[in-house]
CSV table of C-alpha atoms in Angstrom, one decimal:
chain,number,residue,atom,x,y,z
N,10,MET,CA,-36.4,16.5,7.4
N,11,LYS,CA,-40.2,17.1,8.0
N,12,VAL,CA,-42.8,17.7,5.3
N,13,LYS,CA,-46.6,18.3,5.7
N,14,LEU,CA,-48.7,15.8,3.6
N,15,LEU,CA,-52.2,16.4,2.5
N,16,PHE,CA,-54.7,14.1,0.9
N,17,PHE,CA,-58.0,15.0,-0.8
N,18,ALA,CA,-61.3,13.6,-1.9
N,19,SER,CA,-61.3,9.7,-2.7
N,20,LEU,CA,-57.7,9.4,-1.6
N,21,ARG,CA,-58.5,11.0,1.7
N,22,GLU,CA,-61.3,8.5,2.3
N,23,GLN,CA,-59.3,5.6,1.2
N,24,LEU,CA,-56.6,6.4,3.8
N,25,GLY,CA,-59.0,7.6,6.4
N,26,THR,CA,-56.9,10.9,7.0
N,27,GLY,CA,-56.8,14.2,5.4
N,28,GLY,CA,-53.0,14.4,6.0
N,29,GLU,CA,-50.0,14.0,8.4
N,30,GLU,CA,-46.6,15.4,9.3
N,31,LEU,CA,-44.1,13.1,7.9
N,32,GLU,CA,-40.3,12.6,8.8
N,33,LEU,CA,-38.8,11.8,5.6
N,34,PRO,CA,-36.1,9.0,5.7
N,35,ALA,CA,-32.7,9.9,4.4
N,36,GLY,CA,-32.3,9.7,0.7
N,37,VAL,CA,-36.0,10.7,0.0
N,38,THR,CA,-35.5,14.2,-1.7
N,39,THR,CA,-38.3,14.2,-4.5
N,40,LEU,CA,-42.0,13.9,-4.8
N,41,ALA,CA,-41.6,10.5,-6.6
N,42,GLY,CA,-39.5,9.5,-3.6
N,43,ILE,CA,-42.2,10.3,-1.1
N,44,ARG,CA,-44.7,8.4,-3.2
N,45,GLU,CA,-42.6,5.3,-3.2
N,46,HIS,CA,-42.0,5.8,0.5
N,47,LEU,CA,-45.8,5.9,1.2
N,48,THR,CA,-46.3,2.8,-1.1
N,49,LYS,CA,-44.1,0.8,1.1
N,50,ARG,CA,-46.2,1.1,4.0
N,51,GLY,CA,-48.6,-1.5,2.5
N,52,GLY,CA,-52.3,-2.0,2.8
N,53,SER,CA,-54.4,1.0,1.7
N,54,TYR,CA,-51.3,3.1,1.2
N,55,GLU,CA,-49.8,0.6,-1.2
N,56,LYS,CA,-53.1,0.4,-3.2
N,57,ALA,CA,-53.4,4.4,-3.0
N,58,PHE,CA,-49.8,5.3,-4.0
N,59,SER,CA,-48.5,2.4,-6.3
N,60,GLY,CA,-47.6,3.2,-9.8
N,61,LYS,CA,-51.1,2.1,-11.1
N,62,ALA,CA,-53.1,4.8,-9.2
N,63,LEU,CA,-53.8,7.9,-11.2
N,64,LEU,CA,-52.6,10.7,-8.8
N,65,ARG,CA,-52.0,14.4,-9.1
N,66,MET,CA,-49.3,16.1,-7.0
N,67,ALA,CA,-48.7,19.6,-5.8
N,68,VAL,CA,-45.8,21.2,-3.8
N,69,ASN,CA,-46.7,24.3,-1.8
N,70,GLN,CA,-50.0,24.6,-3.7
N,71,GLU,CA,-48.4,24.5,-7.2
N,72,MET,CA,-48.9,21.4,-9.4
N,73,ALA,CA,-45.6,19.4,-9.5
N,74,GLN,CA,-44.0,16.7,-11.5
N,75,PRO,CA,-42.6,13.4,-9.9
N,76,ALA,CA,-39.1,14.7,-10.1
N,77,ALA,CA,-39.9,17.9,-8.2
N,78,PRO,CA,-37.3,18.4,-5.4
N,79,ILE,CA,-38.5,18.5,-1.8
N,80,LYS,CA,-37.3,20.5,1.0
N,81,ALA,CA,-37.9,20.6,4.8
N,82,GLY,CA,-41.4,22.4,5.7
N,83,ASP,CA,-43.0,21.8,2.3
N,84,GLU,CA,-46.5,21.3,1.9
N,85,VAL,CA,-47.0,18.2,-0.2
N,86,ALA,CA,-50.6,17.3,-1.5
N,87,PHE,CA,-51.8,14.2,-3.3
N,88,PHE,CA,-55.1,14.0,-5.0
N,89,PRO,CA,-57.1,12.4,-7.8
N,90,PRO,CA,-57.7,14.2,-11.1
N,91,VAL,CA,-59.9,17.2,-10.5
N,92,THR,CA,-63.6,17.3,-11.3
N,93,GLY,CA,-64.7,20.9,-10.6
N,94,GLY,CA,-66.6,23.4,-12.8
F,269,MET,CA,-60.6,41.1,-11.2
F,270,LYS,CA,-62.6,39.1,-8.6
F,271,ILE,CA,-62.0,35.4,-7.5
F,272,ALA,CA,-64.1,33.8,-4.8
F,273,VAL,CA,-64.3,30.3,-3.5
F,274,GLN,CA,-67.3,30.2,-1.2
F,275,ARG,CA,-70.3,28.2,0.3
F,276,GLN,CA,-72.9,30.7,-0.4
F,277,ASP,CA,-74.8,31.2,-3.6
F,278,PHE,CA,-74.1,34.2,-6.1
F,279,ASP,CA,-76.1,36.8,-8.0
F,280,ALA,CA,-75.0,36.3,-11.7
F,281,GLY,CA,-76.8,39.4,-12.8
F,282,ALA,CA,-75.2,41.7,-10.0
F,283,GLU,CA,-71.8,40.2,-10.9
F,284,MET,CA,-72.3,41.0,-14.7
F,285,ARG,CA,-73.5,44.5,-13.9
F,286,ALA,CA,-70.4,45.0,-11.7
F,287,VAL,CA,-67.9,44.4,-14.5
F,288,ALA,CA,-69.8,46.6,-17.0
F,289,ARG,CA,-69.4,49.8,-15.1
F,290,ASP,CA,-66.4,50.8,-17.1
F,291,PRO,CA,-67.4,52.8,-20.2
F,292,LYS,CA,-64.7,51.0,-22.3
F,293,VAL,CA,-66.9,47.7,-21.8
F,294,GLY,CA,-68.7,46.8,-24.9
F,295,ALA,CA,-69.2,43.0,-24.1
F,296,VAL,CA,-69.9,41.0,-21.1
F,297,ALA,CA,-69.8,37.2,-21.6
F,298,SER,CA,-70.7,34.8,-18.8
F,299,PHE,CA,-71.1,31.1,-17.9
F,300,VAL,CA,-72.9,29.5,-15.1
F,301,GLY,CA,-72.6,25.9,-14.3
F,302,VAL,CA,-75.6,24.3,-12.4
F,303,VAL,CA,-76.0,21.0,-10.5
F,304,ARG,CA,-77.7,18.5,-12.9
F,305,GLU,CA,-80.0,15.7,-11.5
F,306,VAL,CA,-78.0,14.4,-8.6
F,307,PRO,CA,-77.2,16.2,-5.1
F,308,MET,CA,-73.5,16.5,-4.7
F,309,ALA,CA,-70.8,17.5,-2.2
F,310,LEU,CA,-68.0,19.7,-3.6
F,311,GLU,CA,-64.5,19.5,-1.9
F,312,HIS,CA,-61.6,21.7,-2.6
F,313,TYR,CA,-57.9,22.4,-1.6
F,314,ALA,CA,-58.4,25.8,0.1
F,315,GLY,CA,-55.6,28.2,-0.8
F,316,MET,CA,-54.4,26.3,-3.9
F,317,THR,CA,-57.9,26.6,-5.5
F,318,GLU,CA,-57.7,30.5,-5.4
F,319,ARG,CA,-54.1,30.4,-6.7
F,320,GLU,CA,-54.9,28.1,-9.6
F,321,ILE,CA,-57.8,30.2,-10.6
F,322,GLY,CA,-55.8,33.3,-10.4
F,323,LYS,CA,-53.2,31.7,-12.8
F,324,ILE,CA,-55.9,30.8,-15.3
F,325,VAL,CA,-57.4,34.3,-15.3
F,326,GLU,CA,-53.8,35.8,-15.8
F,327,GLN,CA,-53.4,33.5,-18.8
F,328,ALA,CA,-56.7,34.4,-20.2
F,329,LYS,CA,-55.6,38.2,-19.9
F,330,SER,CA,-52.4,37.7,-21.7
F,331,ARG,CA,-54.2,36.0,-24.6
F,332,TRP,CA,-57.2,38.3,-25.1
F,333,ARG,CA,-58.2,41.9,-24.4
F,334,VAL,CA,-59.9,41.4,-21.1
F,335,LEU,CA,-61.0,44.6,-19.1
F,336,ASP,CA,-62.5,42.7,-16.1
F,337,CYS,CA,-63.2,39.3,-14.9
F,338,THR,CA,-65.0,37.5,-12.1
F,339,VAL,CA,-64.7,33.9,-11.2
F,340,ILE,CA,-66.9,32.5,-8.4
F,341,HIS,CA,-66.8,28.7,-7.4
F,342,ARG,CA,-68.9,27.3,-4.7
F,343,TYR,CA,-68.2,24.2,-2.5
F,344,GLY,CA,-70.0,22.1,0.1
F,345,GLU,CA,-73.4,20.6,-0.3
F,346,LEU,CA,-75.3,21.4,-3.5
F,347,LYS,CA,-78.7,20.2,-4.8
F,348,PRO,CA,-79.9,19.9,-8.3
F,349,THR,CA,-80.7,23.3,-9.9
F,350,GLU,CA,-78.3,25.1,-7.6
F,351,GLN,CA,-75.6,27.2,-9.1
F,352,ILE,CA,-71.9,25.8,-8.8
F,353,VAL,CA,-69.7,28.2,-10.8
F,354,LEU,CA,-69.7,31.6,-12.5
F,355,VAL,CA,-67.3,33.1,-15.0
F,356,VAL,CA,-67.9,36.7,-16.2
F,357,VAL,CA,-65.6,38.4,-18.6
F,358,ALA,CA,-65.8,42.0,-19.8
F,359,SER,CA,-64.1,43.2,-23.0
F,360,ALA,CA,-64.5,46.0,-25.6
F,361,HIS,CA,-65.8,43.4,-28.1
F,362,ARG,CA,-67.5,40.1,-28.0
F,363,GLY,CA,-64.9,38.0,-29.5
F,364,ASP,CA,-62.5,38.5,-26.6
F,365,ALA,CA,-65.2,38.1,-24.0
F,366,PHE,CA,-66.5,34.8,-25.5
F,367,ALA,CA,-63.2,33.3,-26.2
F,368,ALA,CA,-61.6,34.2,-22.6
F,369,CYS,CA,-64.8,33.0,-20.9
F,370,GLU,CA,-64.7,29.6,-22.5
F,371,PHE,CA,-61.0,29.3,-22.1
F,372,ILE,CA,-61.2,30.1,-18.2
F,373,MET,CA,-64.1,27.5,-17.9
F,374,ASP,CA,-62.1,24.9,-19.8
F,375,TYR,CA,-59.0,25.3,-17.7
F,376,LEU,CA,-60.8,25.6,-14.4
F,377,LYS,CA,-62.4,22.1,-15.2
F,378,THR,CA,-59.1,20.4,-15.6
F,379,ARG,CA,-56.7,22.5,-13.1
F,380,ALA,CA,-58.6,23.8,-10.3
F,381,PRO,CA,-58.5,21.5,-7.4
F,382,PHE,CA,-62.2,20.7,-6.8
F,383,TRP,CA,-63.8,17.3,-6.4
F,384,LYS,CA,-67.3,16.3,-6.9
F,385,LYS,CA,-69.1,13.5,-4.8
F,386,GLU,CA,-72.4,12.6,-6.0
F,387,GLN,CA,-75.2,11.3,-3.7
F,388,THR,CA,-76.9,8.8,-6.0
F,389,PRO,CA,-79.8,6.5,-5.0
F,390,GLY,CA,-77.2,3.7,-4.8
F,391,GLY,CA,-74.9,5.5,-2.5
F,392,ALA,CA,-72.2,8.2,-2.8
F,393,ARG,CA,-69.6,8.2,-5.5
F,394,TRP,CA,-66.7,10.3,-6.5
F,395,VAL,CA,-67.1,11.7,-9.9
F,396,GLU,CA,-64.4,10.4,-12.3
F,397,ALA,CA,-62.4,13.1,-14.6
F,398,ARG,CA,-63.5,13.0,-18.2
F,399,ALA,CA,-61.1,12.8,-21.1
F,400,SER,CA,-63.4,15.1,-22.9
F,401,ASP,CA,-62.6,17.9,-20.4
F,402,ASP,CA,-58.9,17.3,-20.9
F,403,MET,CA,-59.5,17.6,-24.7
F,404,ALA,CA,-61.6,20.7,-24.2
F,405,ALA,CA,-58.5,22.4,-22.4
F,406,GLU,CA,-56.0,20.9,-24.8
F,407,ARG,CA,-57.6,22.8,-27.9
F,408,TRP,CA,-56.4,26.1,-26.2
F,409,SER,CA,-52.7,24.9,-26.4
F,410,GLU,CA,-50.2,27.5,-27.3
F,411,PHE,CA,-50.1,26.5,-30.9
F,412,THR,CA,-53.6,27.4,-31.4
F,413,GLU,CA,-54.3,30.9,-32.8
F,414,PRO,CA,-56.8,32.5,-30.5
F,415,ARG,CA,-60.2,33.4,-32.1
F,416,ARG,CA,-60.4,37.1,-32.7
F,417,PHE,CA,-63.6,38.8,-34.2
F,418,GLY,CA,-65.9,41.7,-33.5
């Protein structure tokens, strides 16, 4: 199952990319699962997605909790806490 | 209702007059956020930003008597003294307009996906989210009786 990942702000700079198409391994079906999968890549990904990192997440442009289910074609965004206004 | 996320500047006076055309309007409250001291670049999540602001405005309308509302938020490179954000609320009376305007601004700061990067003399740095902004939004929680006067 394929999803579209988006990264913003300091996270985008840390990873050196604004996003990617990702083929999820079997068994990864939640937002928390994707985060764990990305952590396992090591390097800057491990630093960015480990449990210690303060990240917000959205699925199809709606804020979402770690347990949120993911389906094929979803737009999944990771970003730091917002600082607009 | 008008929601805009744009690079270009806005005319706050013109936006305030635009929501006051309905003869039922007796109060127009507004807020303008301005870049203070340090040049910055504002990034946003196109699409989600407009949706989040729309949801915040809908919540404000469900809590206070709002006749019309305009929210404009800029992104891109902004220099000190430049305008960043505008919230305008029109109501019959000032209590609803003041409260809804403040609510929209507090929620926007903690929910709309914008990120500021400051260009300081020591280099660029991403602005960190502030706990005081979370507390400002928190005080509007469902258990709080909305202010009503006027």
